[in-house]
CSV table of C-alpha atoms in Angstrom, one decimal:
chain,number,residue,atom,x,y,z
A,1,MET,CA,-20.2,211.0,-33.0
A,2,ILE,CA,-17.0,210.5,-35.0
A,3,LEU,CA,-16.6,207.3,-36.8
A,4,TYR,CA,-12.9,206.3,-37.4
A,5,SER,CA,-13.4,204.3,-40.8
A,6,PHE,CA,-12.0,203.1,-43.9
A,7,PHE,CA,-14.2,202.6,-46.8
A,8,ARG,CA,-13.4,199.0,-47.5
A,9,SER,CA,-13.0,197.6,-43.6
A,10,SER,CA,-15.8,195.3,-43.3
A,11,ALA,CA,-15.5,195.8,-39.4
A,12,ALA,CA,-16.1,199.8,-40.4
A,13,TYR,CA,-18.9,198.8,-42.5
A,14,ARG,CA,-20.5,196.7,-39.8
A,15,VAL,CA,-20.6,199.8,-37.6
A,16,ARG,CA,-21.7,202.1,-40.3
A,17,ILE,CA,-24.9,199.8,-41.0
A,18,ALA,CA,-25.6,199.8,-37.2
A,19,LEU,CA,-25.5,203.5,-36.7
A,20,ASN,CA,-28.0,203.9,-40.1
A,21,LEU,CA,-30.2,201.4,-38.6
A,22,LYS,CA,-30.4,203.3,-35.5
A,23,ASN,CA,-30.9,206.6,-37.4
A,24,LEU,CA,-27.8,208.0,-35.3
A,25,PRO,CA,-26.0,210.8,-37.6
A,26,TYR,CA,-22.1,210.6,-37.5
A,27,GLU,CA,-18.9,212.3,-39.3
A,28,THR,CA,-16.6,210.0,-41.2
A,29,VAL,CA,-12.8,210.4,-40.4
A,30,GLY,CA,-11.3,208.3,-43.1
A,31,VAL,CA,-7.9,206.3,-41.8
A,32,ASP,CA,-6.5,204.9,-44.9
A,33,ILE,CA,-5.0,201.9,-43.5
A,34,LEU,CA,-3.8,200.7,-47.4
A,35,THR,CA,-1.6,203.1,-48.3
A,36,HIS,CA,1.9,204.7,-47.6
A,37,GLY,CA,2.5,202.2,-44.9
A,38,GLY,CA,-1.1,203.3,-43.6
A,39,GLU,CA,-2.4,206.3,-41.9
A,40,HIS,CA,-3.8,203.7,-38.9
A,41,LEU,CA,-0.2,203.4,-37.6
A,42,SER,CA,0.3,207.0,-37.0
A,43,ASP,CA,0.8,208.7,-33.9
A,44,ARG,CA,-2.1,210.7,-34.0
A,45,TYR,CA,-4.1,207.7,-34.7
A,46,LYS,CA,-2.4,205.9,-31.8
A,47,ALA,CA,-3.7,208.5,-29.8
A,48,VAL,CA,-7.1,207.9,-30.5
A,49,ASN,CA,-7.2,204.1,-31.0
A,50,PRO,CA,-4.0,202.3,-29.0
A,51,GLN,CA,-4.8,199.2,-31.1
A,52,MET,CA,-4.3,201.0,-34.1
A,53,ARG,CA,-7.0,199.4,-36.1
A,54,VAL,CA,-10.6,200.7,-37.7
A,55,PRO,CA,-13.4,201.2,-36.8
A,56,ALA,CA,-13.3,203.5,-33.8
A,57,LEU,CA,-16.3,205.8,-32.6
A,58,GLY,CA,-15.6,209.0,-30.8
A,59,LEU,CA,-18.7,209.7,-28.5
A,60,PRO,CA,-20.0,213.3,-27.8
A,61,GLU,CA,-18.7,212.9,-24.5
A,62,GLY,CA,-15.3,212.7,-25.9
A,63,ASP,CA,-14.8,208.9,-25.0
A,64,VAL,CA,-13.5,206.6,-28.0
A,65,LEU,CA,-14.7,203.1,-28.2
A,66,LEU,CA,-13.0,200.3,-30.4
A,67,GLN,CA,-14.0,196.8,-31.6
A,68,SER,CA,-16.5,196.8,-33.9
A,69,LEU,CA,-18.9,194.4,-32.1
A,70,ALA,CA,-18.2,196.1,-28.8
A,71,ILE,CA,-19.2,199.4,-30.2
A,72,ILE,CA,-22.2,197.8,-31.8
A,73,ASP,CA,-23.4,196.3,-28.4
A,74,TYR,CA,-22.7,199.8,-26.6
A,75,LEU,CA,-24.9,201.2,-29.6
A,76,ASP,CA,-27.8,199.0,-28.9
A,77,GLU,CA,-27.6,199.3,-25.2
A,78,ARG,CA,-27.5,203.1,-25.5
A,79,PHE,CA,-30.1,203.4,-28.1
A,80,PRO,CA,-32.4,200.5,-27.8
A,81,GLU,CA,-34.3,201.2,-31.3
A,82,PRO,CA,-34.7,199.3,-33.2
A,83,PRO,CA,-33.0,196.4,-31.2
A,84,LEU,CA,-30.0,194.3,-32.9
A,85,LEU,CA,-30.7,191.4,-30.9
A,86,PRO,CA,-33.3,189.2,-29.8
A,87,ALA,CA,-34.8,189.5,-26.3
A,88,ASP,CA,-34.4,185.9,-25.2
A,89,PRO,CA,-31.3,184.8,-24.1
A,90,LEU,CA,-31.0,181.4,-26.1
A,91,ALA,CA,-32.4,183.4,-29.4
A,92,LYS,CA,-29.8,186.0,-28.5
A,93,ALA,CA,-27.0,183.8,-28.2
A,94,ARG,CA,-28.1,182.3,-31.7
A,95,VAL,CA,-27.6,185.8,-33.3
A,96,ARG,CA,-24.1,186.5,-31.3
A,97,ALA,CA,-22.9,183.0,-32.5
A,98,VAL,CA,-23.2,183.9,-36.2
A,99,ALA,CA,-22.0,187.2,-35.5
A,100,GLN,CA,-18.7,185.8,-33.7
A,101,ILE,CA,-18.3,183.0,-36.5
A,102,ILE,CA,-18.0,186.2,-38.9
A,103,ALA,CA,-16.0,188.5,-36.2
A,104,ALA,CA,-13.6,185.7,-35.0
A,105,ASP,CA,-13.3,182.9,-37.5
A,106,ILE,CA,-13.7,184.4,-40.9
A,107,HIS,CA,-12.9,188.4,-41.1
A,108,PRO,CA,-9.5,188.1,-39.0
A,109,LEU,CA,-7.7,185.9,-41.6
A,110,ASN,CA,-8.6,187.9,-44.5
A,111,ASN,CA,-8.2,191.2,-43.0
A,112,THR,CA,-5.6,193.7,-44.7
A,113,GLY,CA,-3.1,193.0,-41.7
A,114,ALA,CA,-3.2,189.4,-42.1
A,115,LEU,CA,-3.0,189.3,-45.9
A,116,ARG,CA,0.0,191.6,-45.9
A,117,TYR,CA,1.8,189.1,-43.6
A,118,LEU,CA,1.2,186.3,-45.7
A,119,LYS,CA,2.2,188.6,-49.0
A,120,HIS,CA,5.3,190.7,-47.4
A,121,ARG,CA,6.7,188.7,-44.2
A,122,LEU,CA,5.9,185.1,-46.1
A,123,GLY,CA,6.4,185.7,-49.7
A,124,HIS,CA,2.9,184.5,-51.0
A,125,ALA,CA,1.2,185.5,-54.6
A,126,GLN,CA,-2.0,187.3,-54.4
A,127,ASP,CA,-3.5,183.7,-55.5
A,128,GLU,CA,-2.5,182.0,-52.6
A,129,LEU,CA,-3.9,184.8,-50.6
A,130,ASP,CA,-7.2,184.4,-52.2
A,131,THR,CA,-7.1,180.5,-51.8
A,132,TRP,CA,-6.4,181.1,-48.1
A,133,SER,CA,-9.1,183.8,-48.0
A,134,LYS,CA,-11.7,181.5,-49.6
A,135,HIS,CA,-10.9,178.5,-47.4
A,136,TRP,CA,-11.8,180.8,-44.2
A,137,ILE,CA,-15.0,182.2,-45.6
A,138,GLY,CA,-16.3,179.0,-46.9
A,139,ALA,CA,-15.5,177.3,-44.0
A,140,GLY,CA,-17.7,180.1,-41.9
A,141,PHE,CA,-20.3,180.3,-44.6
A,142,GLU,CA,-20.9,176.6,-44.5
A,143,ALA,CA,-21.5,176.8,-40.9
A,144,ILE,CA,-23.9,180.2,-41.2
A,145,GLU,CA,-25.9,178.7,-44.3
A,146,ARG,CA,-27.0,175.9,-41.6
A,147,LEU,CA,-27.5,178.1,-38.6
A,148,ILE,CA,-29.8,180.8,-40.4
A,149,ASP,CA,-33.4,180.8,-41.9
A,150,PRO,CA,-34.0,184.0,-44.1
A,151,ALA,CA,-37.0,185.3,-42.9
A,152,PRO,CA,-36.1,187.5,-44.9
A,153,TYR,CA,-33.5,188.6,-42.6
A,154,ALA,CA,-31.0,185.8,-41.2
A,155,PHE,CA,-32.9,185.6,-37.7
A,156,GLY,CA,-36.5,186.6,-38.9
A,157,ALA,CA,-38.4,189.8,-40.0
A,158,ALA,CA,-35.6,192.7,-38.8
A,159,PRO,CA,-32.4,192.7,-39.4
A,160,THR,CA,-30.1,191.5,-36.4
A,161,LEU,CA,-26.1,191.9,-35.3
A,162,ALA,CA,-26.1,188.5,-37.7
A,163,ASP,CA,-26.9,190.5,-40.8
A,164,VAL,CA,-25.0,193.8,-39.8
A,165,CYS,CA,-21.9,191.3,-39.7
A,166,LEU,CA,-22.9,188.9,-42.6
A,167,VAL,CA,-23.4,191.5,-45.6
A,168,PRO,CA,-19.8,192.8,-45.4
A,169,GLN,CA,-18.3,189.5,-44.9
A,170,VAL,CA,-20.1,188.6,-48.3
A,171,ALA,CA,-18.9,192.0,-49.5
A,172,ASN,CA,-15.4,190.8,-48.8
A,173,ALA,CA,-16.0,187.5,-50.8
A,174,ARG,CA,-17.5,189.1,-53.6
A,175,ARG,CA,-14.4,191.1,-53.9
A,176,ILE,CA,-12.0,188.4,-54.6
A,177,ALA,CA,-14.8,186.9,-56.9
A,178,MET,CA,-15.3,184.0,-54.4
A,179,PRO,CA,-18.3,182.1,-56.2
A,180,LEU,CA,-21.3,182.0,-53.6
A,181,ASP,CA,-23.6,179.7,-55.5
A,182,ARG,CA,-23.7,177.2,-52.4
A,183,PHE,CA,-24.9,179.3,-50.0
A,184,PRO,CA,-28.3,180.6,-51.3
A,185,ARG,CA,-29.6,181.5,-47.8
A,186,ILE,CA,-26.6,183.9,-47.1
A,187,ARG,CA,-27.1,185.2,-50.7
A,188,ALA,CA,-30.7,185.7,-49.8
A,189,VAL,CA,-30.1,187.6,-46.4
A,190,GLU,CA,-27.7,189.8,-48.6
A,191,ALA,CA,-30.4,190.8,-51.2
A,192,ALA,CA,-33.0,191.5,-48.4
A,193,CYS,CA,-30.5,193.8,-46.4
A,194,LEU,CA,-29.1,195.8,-49.3
A,195,ALA,CA,-32.5,196.9,-50.3
A,196,LEU,CA,-32.6,198.7,-47.0
A,197,PRO,CA,-31.3,202.1,-47.1
A,198,ALA,CA,-29.4,201.7,-43.9
A,199,PHE,CA,-27.4,199.2,-45.4
A,200,ASP,CA,-27.0,200.4,-49.0
A,201,ARG,CA,-25.4,203.6,-47.6
A,202,ALA,CA,-22.9,201.8,-45.8
A,203,ARG,CA,-21.4,200.1,-49.1
A,204,PRO,CA,-17.7,200.7,-49.4
A,205,GLU,CA,-18.5,202.0,-53.1
A,206,VAL,CA,-20.1,204.8,-51.5
A,207,GLN,CA,-18.7,206.5,-48.5
A,208,PRO,CA,-16.7,209.7,-48.3
A,209,ASP,CA,-13.7,208.6,-48.3
A,210,THR,CA,-14.1,206.0,-51.3
A,211,PRO,CA,-11.5,207.1,-53.9
A,212,ALA,CA,-12.9,208.2,-57.2
A,213,THR,CA,-10.9,205.2,-58.8
A,214,GLY,CA,-13.2,202.7,-56.9
A,215,VAL,CA,-12.8,200.0,-54.3
A,216,PRO,CA,-9.2,198.3,-54.9
A,217,VAL,CA,-8.8,194.6,-54.7
A,218,GLY,CA,-5.4,193.3,-53.3
A,219,VAL,CA,-3.2,194.5,-50.1
B,1,MET,CA,-24.6,171.2,-18.9
B,2,ILE,CA,-22.4,169.3,-21.3
B,3,LEU,CA,-19.2,171.4,-22.4
B,4,TYR,CA,-17.8,170.2,-25.5
B,5,SER,CA,-14.4,170.9,-24.9
B,6,PHE,CA,-10.8,170.4,-26.0
B,7,PHE,CA,-8.1,170.9,-23.4
B,8,ARG,CA,-5.7,172.8,-25.2
B,9,SER,CA,-8.2,175.3,-26.6
B,10,SER,CA,-8.2,178.6,-25.3
B,11,ALA,CA,-11.5,179.1,-26.4
B,12,ALA,CA,-12.9,176.3,-24.5
B,13,TYR,CA,-10.5,177.5,-21.5
B,14,ARG,CA,-12.6,180.6,-21.4
B,15,VAL,CA,-16.0,178.9,-20.9
B,16,ARG,CA,-14.5,176.7,-18.5
B,17,ILE,CA,-13.4,179.9,-16.5
B,18,ALA,CA,-16.9,181.3,-16.9
B,19,LEU,CA,-18.8,178.0,-16.0
B,20,ASN,CA,-16.4,178.1,-12.5
B,21,LEU,CA,-16.7,181.2,-11.9
B,22,LYS,CA,-20.4,181.2,-12.0
B,23,ASN,CA,-20.5,177.8,-9.7
B,24,LEU,CA,-22.2,175.9,-12.5
B,25,PRO,CA,-21.4,172.5,-12.8
B,26,TYR,CA,-21.0,170.7,-16.2
B,27,GLU,CA,-19.9,167.6,-17.7
B,28,THR,CA,-16.5,167.8,-20.0
B,29,VAL,CA,-16.7,165.6,-23.3
B,30,GLY,CA,-13.3,165.9,-24.7
B,31,VAL,CA,-13.1,166.8,-28.8
B,32,ASP,CA,-9.6,165.8,-29.7
B,33,ILE,CA,-9.2,168.4,-32.6
B,34,LEU,CA,-5.5,167.5,-32.7
B,35,THR,CA,-4.9,164.0,-33.4
B,36,HIS,CA,-6.0,161.4,-36.2
B,37,GLY,CA,-7.3,164.7,-38.3
B,38,GLY,CA,-9.5,165.9,-35.6
B,39,GLU,CA,-12.7,164.3,-34.0
B,40,HIS,CA,-14.3,167.8,-34.5
B,41,LEU,CA,-14.5,166.8,-38.0
B,42,SER,CA,-16.4,163.7,-37.4
B,43,ASP,CA,-20.4,163.4,-38.5
B,44,ARG,CA,-21.0,162.7,-34.9
B,45,TYR,CA,-19.8,166.0,-33.7
B,46,LYS,CA,-20.9,168.0,-37.0
B,47,ALA,CA,-24.6,166.9,-35.3
B,48,VAL,CA,-23.6,168.7,-32.4
B,49,ASN,CA,-21.8,171.9,-34.0
B,50,PRO,CA,-22.5,172.6,-37.7
B,51,GLN,CA,-18.9,175.0,-37.5
B,52,MET,CA,-17.4,171.7,-36.1
B,53,ARG,CA,-15.0,173.6,-33.5
B,54,VAL,CA,-14.6,173.7,-29.7
B,55,PRO,CA,-16.4,174.9,-27.4
B,56,ALA,CA,-20.0,173.8,-27.4
B,57,LEU,CA,-22.3,173.8,-24.6
B,58,GLY,CA,-25.0,171.5,-24.5
B,59,LEU,CA,-27.6,173.0,-22.3
B,60,PRO,CA,-30.0,170.8,-20.1
B,61,GLU,CA,-33.2,171.9,-22.4
B,62,GLY,CA,-31.2,170.1,-25.3
B,63,ASP,CA,-29.9,173.0,-27.2
B,64,VAL,CA,-26.6,173.4,-27.9
B,65,LEU,CA,-24.8,176.8,-27.7
B,66,LEU,CA,-21.6,177.8,-29.9
B,67,GLN,CA,-18.9,180.6,-30.0
B,68,SER,CA,-17.1,181.0,-26.7
B,69,LEU,CA,-18.2,184.6,-26.4
B,70,ALA,CA,-21.4,183.9,-27.4
B,71,ILE,CA,-21.8,181.4,-24.8
B,72,ILE,CA,-20.2,183.5,-21.8
B,73,ASP,CA,-22.9,186.4,-22.7
B,74,TYR,CA,-25.4,183.7,-22.2
B,75,LEU,CA,-24.6,182.2,-19.1
B,76,ASP,CA,-23.5,185.9,-18.0
B,77,GLU,CA,-27.5,186.7,-18.6
B,78,ARG,CA,-29.0,183.4,-17.5
B,79,PHE,CA,-27.0,183.3,-14.3
B,80,PRO,CA,-26.2,187.1,-13.4
B,81,GLU,CA,-24.3,186.3,-10.4
B,82,PRO,CA,-21.0,187.4,-10.1
B,83,PRO,CA,-21.5,189.4,-13.3
B,84,LEU,CA,-18.8,189.4,-16.1
B,85,LEU,CA,-19.5,192.4,-17.3
B,86,PRO,CA,-19.9,195.9,-15.5
B,87,ALA,CA,-23.5,197.4,-15.4
B,88,ASP,CA,-22.3,201.0,-17.0
B,89,PRO,CA,-22.5,200.6,-20.7
B,90,LEU,CA,-19.3,202.4,-21.4
B,91,ALA,CA,-17.5,200.5,-19.1
B,92,LYS,CA,-19.2,197.4,-20.8
B,93,ALA,CA,-18.0,198.6,-24.0
B,94,ARG,CA,-14.2,199.1,-22.5
B,95,VAL,CA,-14.4,195.2,-21.1
B,96,ARG,CA,-16.1,193.8,-24.5
B,97,ALA,CA,-13.1,195.6,-26.5
B,98,VAL,CA,-10.5,193.8,-24.7
B,99,ALA,CA,-12.3,190.5,-25.1
B,100,GLN,CA,-12.8,191.1,-28.9
B,101,ILE,CA,-8.9,192.2,-29.4
B,102,ILE,CA,-8.1,188.6,-28.3
B,103,ALA,CA,-11.3,186.6,-29.6
B,104,ALA,CA,-10.9,188.3,-32.9
B,105,ASP,CA,-7.7,190.0,-33.6
B,106,ILE,CA,-5.2,187.7,-31.6
B,107,HIS,CA,-6.7,184.0,-31.4
B,108,PRO,CA,-8.0,183.3,-34.9
B,109,LEU,CA,-4.6,183.7,-36.0
B,110,ASN,CA,-2.9,181.5,-33.6
B,111,ASN,CA,-5.6,179.0,-33.2
B,112,THR,CA,-4.8,175.2,-34.5
B,113,GLY,CA,-6.8,175.7,-37.4
B,114,ALA,CA,-4.6,178.6,-39.0
B,115,LEU,CA,-1.6,177.0,-37.9
B,116,ARG,CA,-2.4,174.0,-39.5
B,117,TYR,CA,-3.1,175.6,-42.9
B,118,LEU,CA,0.4,177.7,-42.8
B,119,LYS,CA,2.1,174.4,-41.6
B,120,HIS,CA,0.3,171.8,-44.3
B,121,ARG,CA,-0.7,174.0,-47.0
B,122,LEU,CA,1.6,176.5,-46.8
B,123,GLY,CA,4.7,174.7,-46.2
B,124,HIS,CA,5.8,176.9,-43.4
B,125,ALA,CA,7.9,175.5,-40.4
B,126,GLN,CA,7.5,175.5,-36.6
B,127,ASP,CA,9.7,178.5,-36.0
B,128,GLU,CA,7.9,180.7,-38.9
B,129,LEU,CA,4.5,179.9,-37.2
B,130,ASP,CA,5.8,180.7,-34.0
B,131,THR,CA,6.9,183.9,-35.3
B,132,TRP,CA,3.5,184.8,-36.8
B,133,SER,CA,1.8,183.6,-33.6
B,134,LYS,CA,4.0,185.9,-31.7
B,135,HIS,CA,3.5,189.1,-34.0
B,136,TRP,CA,-0.1,188.5,-33.3
B,137,ILE,CA,0.1,188.1,-29.8
B,138,GLY,CA,2.3,190.9,-29.3
B,139,ALA,CA,0.5,193.6,-31.5
B,140,GLY,CA,-2.7,192.5,-29.4
B,141,PHE,CA,-1.3,192.6,-26.1
B,142,GLU,CA,0.6,195.8,-26.6
B,143,ALA,CA,-3.0,197.6,-27.0
B,144,ILE,CA,-4.4,195.7,-24.2
B,145,GLU,CA,-1.3,196.6,-21.7
B,146,ARG,CA,-2.7,200.3,-22.6
B,147,LEU,CA,-6.3,199.2,-22.1
B,148,ILE,CA,-6.2,197.6,-18.8
B,149,ASP,CA,-5.0,199.1,-15.3
B,150,PRO,CA,-4.9,195.9,-12.8
B,151,ALA,CA,-6.9,196.6,-9.8
B,152,PRO,CA,-5.9,193.3,-9.5
B,153,TYR,CA,-8.2,192.3,-12.4
B,154,ALA,CA,-8.1,193.9,-15.8
B,155,PHE,CA,-11.0,196.2,-14.8
B,156,GLY,CA,-11.3,196.2,-11.1
B,157,ALA,CA,-11.6,194.4,-7.6
B,158,ALA,CA,-13.6,191.2,-9.6
B,159,PRO,CA,-12.9,189.0,-12.7
B,160,THR,CA,-14.7,190.5,-16.2
B,161,LEU,CA,-15.0,188.9,-19.0
B,162,ALA,CA,-11.7,190.7,-20.0
B,163,ASP,CA,-10.0,188.6,-17.5
B,164,VAL,CA,-11.8,185.4,-18.9
B,165,CYS,CA,-10.1,185.9,-22.4
B,166,LEU,CA,-7.2,187.3,-21.4
B,167,VAL,CA,-5.4,184.3,-19.1
B,168,PRO,CA,-6.0,181.6,-21.9
B,169,GLN,CA,-4.5,184.0,-24.0
B,170,VAL,CA,-1.4,184.4,-21.7
B,171,ALA,CA,-1.2,180.6,-21.5
B,172,ASN,CA,-0.9,179.9,-25.5
B,173,ALA,CA,1.8,183.1,-25.3
B,174,ARG,CA,3.5,181.0,-22.7
B,175,ARG,CA,3.1,177.9,-24.8
B,176,ILE,CA,5.4,179.0,-27.5
B,177,ALA,CA,7.9,180.4,-25.2
B,178,MET,CA,6.9,184.1,-26.1
B,179,PRO,CA,8.9,186.6,-23.8
B,180,LEU,CA,6.1,189.1,-21.7
B,181,ASP,CA,8.5,191.0,-20.1
B,182,ARG,CA,6.9,194.3,-21.9
B,183,PHE,CA,3.4,193.3,-20.5
B,184,PRO,CA,4.1,193.9,-17.0
B,185,ARG,CA,0.2,194.8,-16.4
B,186,ILE,CA,-0.8,191.5,-18.6
B,187,ARG,CA,1.5,189.5,-15.9
B,188,ALA,CA,-0.2,191.1,-13.3
B,189,VAL,CA,-3.7,190.0,-14.2
B,190,GLU,CA,-2.9,186.7,-15.0
B,191,ALA,CA,-1.0,186.4,-11.6
B,192,ALA,CA,-4.1,187.5,-9.8
B,193,CYS,CA,-6.5,185.3,-11.9
B,194,LEU,CA,-4.6,182.1,-11.4
B,195,ALA,CA,-4.6,182.4,-7.8
B,196,LEU,CA,-8.6,182.0,-8.0
B,197,PRO,CA,-9.6,178.5,-8.2
B,198,ALA,CA,-12.2,179.2,-11.0
B,199,PHE,CA,-9.1,180.1,-13.3
B,200,ASP,CA,-7.0,177.3,-11.6
B,201,ARG,CA,-9.4,174.4,-12.2
B,202,ALA,CA,-9.9,175.5,-15.9
B,203,ARG,CA,-6.2,175.4,-17.2
B,204,PRO,CA,-5.3,173.0,-20.2
B,205,GLU,CA,-3.1,171.1,-17.5
B,206,VAL,CA,-5.7,169.8,-15.5
B,207,GLN,CA,-8.7,169.0,-17.7
B,208,PRO,CA,-10.4,165.3,-17.7
B,209,ASP,CA,-9.4,165.1,-21.4
B,210,THR,CA,-5.4,166.1,-20.7
B,211,PRO,CA,-3.1,163.5,-21.6
B,212,ALA,CA,-1.1,162.1,-19.3
B,213,THR,CA,2.0,163.1,-21.3
B,214,GLY,CA,0.9,166.8,-20.7
B,215,VAL,CA,-0.1,169.8,-22.9
B,216,PRO,CA,1.6,169.4,-26.3
B,217,VAL,CA,3.2,172.0,-28.4
B,218,GLY,CA,2.6,172.5,-32.2
B,219,VAL,CA,0.4,171.5,-34.7
């Protein structure tokens, strides 16, 4: 499989974790969404993913999947071990709710595209962007802190889709130096997950496309 | 079941459609997120949904589900007829991708919370809010227009999760008078769906909590 990825993208980070947890080998094709206007906007990449976002997953059959949560659901169905969702419908809905809080109510507001609009089209300074990001991360994390119960992962003794989404979002929060003291459960989940090679190897700092200068802050 | 809903919320609209498609009776509890600071922020509602957003679905067993897509996945598993997702994993991933483009990359940027922040904390005028909303709806719809192939619904002869998400997002676009000429496939899907009673009865204009003055514009 080919993962169209960007080292700093937290949505791509989710898929990297899922692929690693399932021991699926993949080739990384870095799509630099940050410099020179963004490779994701090229005609070449648009032919891969009409939405022009990362991640996208190229399957051996030639099909390309898009949207991180749709990709992970596909992987979980095609490669069921280890499962990323509980079997019980109610437990599954609780895991999915935490994943969606991150994927729908936090990340879209602090991703590169939204921040660039705020900066370049609406003229806001980096500190206003950071305040905006911290607001949405804080609101989502307050809910998640009440919804999870680390044991040691967000929903029990094995990582689920909730952990797969949570760890990359915490990385985004740390990148803008957001204090996380009031989220002890989230921090405990992060620590438990990062002790696993599947999460550790998926970090932005250690990707094939990570620049030698490290992970940049800002847009 | 009890649906904690707000007539204008497009996320609640999705769940109303899903409940109707599956012929599941439910009671609407209106949560007014717009006036007087928002009922969703009350202690009473926080006890129902710690994330303080709509929709939430109260089950007969007493559990409360949150996040529209997690709720719809639960309903689809517990009440499988008619299915809202194809059985084939690849086809399923395509439907989920369109749903996620809307739920993650369009709607969070033009929902009431984000627009209120832009207006009240960052001082932007209604026309700047509308331009912002149209930008994100346009970008997402351009991708979706390439990904669907109405027959007459987004992915074939029966409505799926993609239609369930698309119709409410088109309603949001229409509310801010966004031109949709360049999206003929999306408009065809909308027309096919709204001819079905399940979609028609879920519209913001005809909910138990819709005010007599109609659906307001703006935040």
